[in-house]
Coordinates of C-alpha atoms in Angstrom, one line a residue:
M18 CA -11.4 23.2 33.2
A19 CA -9.1 23.3 31.8
T20 CA -7.9 21.5 28.7
P21 CA -5.2 19.8 28.7
L22 CA -2.4 20.2 25.9
S23 CA -1.3 17.5 23.5
L24 CA 2.3 16.5 23.0
A25 CA 2.6 18.4 20.1
D26 CA 1.9 21.8 20.7
I27 CA 3.7 21.3 24.1
Q28 CA 6.7 20.5 22.4
A29 CA 5.6 23.9 19.8
R30 CA 5.5 26.3 22.5
L31 CA 8.3 25.1 25.2
P32 CA 11.3 26.9 22.8
Q33 CA 10.0 30.8 23.2
L34 CA 9.9 30.0 26.9
S35 CA 13.4 30.2 28.1
G36 CA 15.2 27.2 30.6
W37 CA 12.0 25.3 30.8
S38 CA 12.1 21.6 29.1
L39 CA 9.9 18.7 29.4
V40 CA 10.3 16.3 32.8
N41 CA 7.8 13.3 34.0
G42 CA 5.1 15.4 32.2
K43 CA 5.5 18.6 34.0
L44 CA 7.4 21.6 32.5
H45 CA 10.3 21.8 34.4
K46 CA 12.6 24.4 35.4
Q47 CA 15.5 25.5 38.3
F48 CA 16.2 28.7 38.7
V49 CA 19.3 30.4 40.4
F50 CA 19.8 33.8 41.7
S51 CA 22.4 35.2 43.8
S52 CA 20.9 34.8 47.8
F53 CA 18.2 33.3 49.7
I54 CA 17.2 36.4 49.6
Q55 CA 16.9 36.9 46.7
A56 CA 14.7 33.7 45.7
F57 CA 12.5 33.8 48.5
G58 CA 11.6 37.3 47.3
W59 CA 11.1 36.3 43.9
M60 CA 8.9 32.9 45.0
S61 CA 6.9 35.8 47.2
G62 CA 6.4 37.3 43.4
V63 CA 5.6 34.5 41.8
A64 CA 2.3 33.5 44.9
L65 CA 0.7 36.9 44.3
V66 CA 0.7 35.9 40.7
A67 CA -0.4 32.4 40.9
E68 CA -2.9 33.3 43.4
K69 CA -4.5 35.8 40.9
L70 CA -4.5 32.6 37.4
D71 CA -6.0 30.1 40.8
H72 CA -2.9 28.1 39.8
H73 CA -0.1 27.0 42.0
P74 CA 3.1 25.6 41.4
E75 CA 4.8 22.5 42.5
W76 CA 8.5 24.0 43.9
M77 CA 11.2 23.5 45.7
N78 CA 13.9 26.1 47.2
V79 CA 17.2 25.5 48.7
Y80 CA 19.0 28.4 49.8
N81 CA 19.6 30.7 46.4
R82 CA 17.9 27.9 43.6
V83 CA 14.1 27.3 43.2
T84 CA 13.2 24.1 41.1
V85 CA 9.7 24.4 40.0
D86 CA 7.3 21.8 37.7
L87 CA 4.1 23.3 36.6
V88 CA 1.2 20.9 35.6
T89 CA -2.8 21.7 35.8
H90 CA -3.7 18.4 38.5
D91 CA -7.1 18.8 38.0
A92 CA -7.0 18.5 33.6
H93 CA -4.6 15.2 34.0
G94 CA -2.1 17.3 32.0
I95 CA -0.4 20.5 31.1
T96 CA -2.5 23.5 30.1
D97 CA -2.4 26.6 28.8
L98 CA -2.2 28.0 32.3
D99 CA 0.7 25.9 33.2
F100 CA 2.6 28.2 30.1
E101 CA 1.5 31.5 31.3
L102 CA 2.8 31.0 34.9
A103 CA 5.4 29.4 33.1
E104 CA 6.2 32.9 31.3
R105 CA 5.0 35.5 34.4
M106 CA 7.8 33.6 36.5
N107 CA 10.6 33.9 33.9
Q108 CA 9.3 38.2 33.2
L109 CA 9.9 37.6 37.4
A110 CA 12.9 36.7 37.7
T111 CA 14.6 39.4 35.4
G112 CA 13.2 41.6 36.2

């Protein structure tokens, strides 16, 4: 099982994670794309990464926006896995 990071660790790492913030104990970001197809395509790419990591996001899609919250439920907090998936999401969003 993954180990939850301390609040100090999370706050120290957040500045290196473009566009992400800490909201209600989860890593949070809203991605905005040019169209629904672009948003859905990105989600499909993230789904493949998430499955490989065996770590799945909480997310919601409305047209060209995807709102994401990341937390490791088994660990009852944010872990390295959340930061890894957030970074991969950012990479996929920028191409």
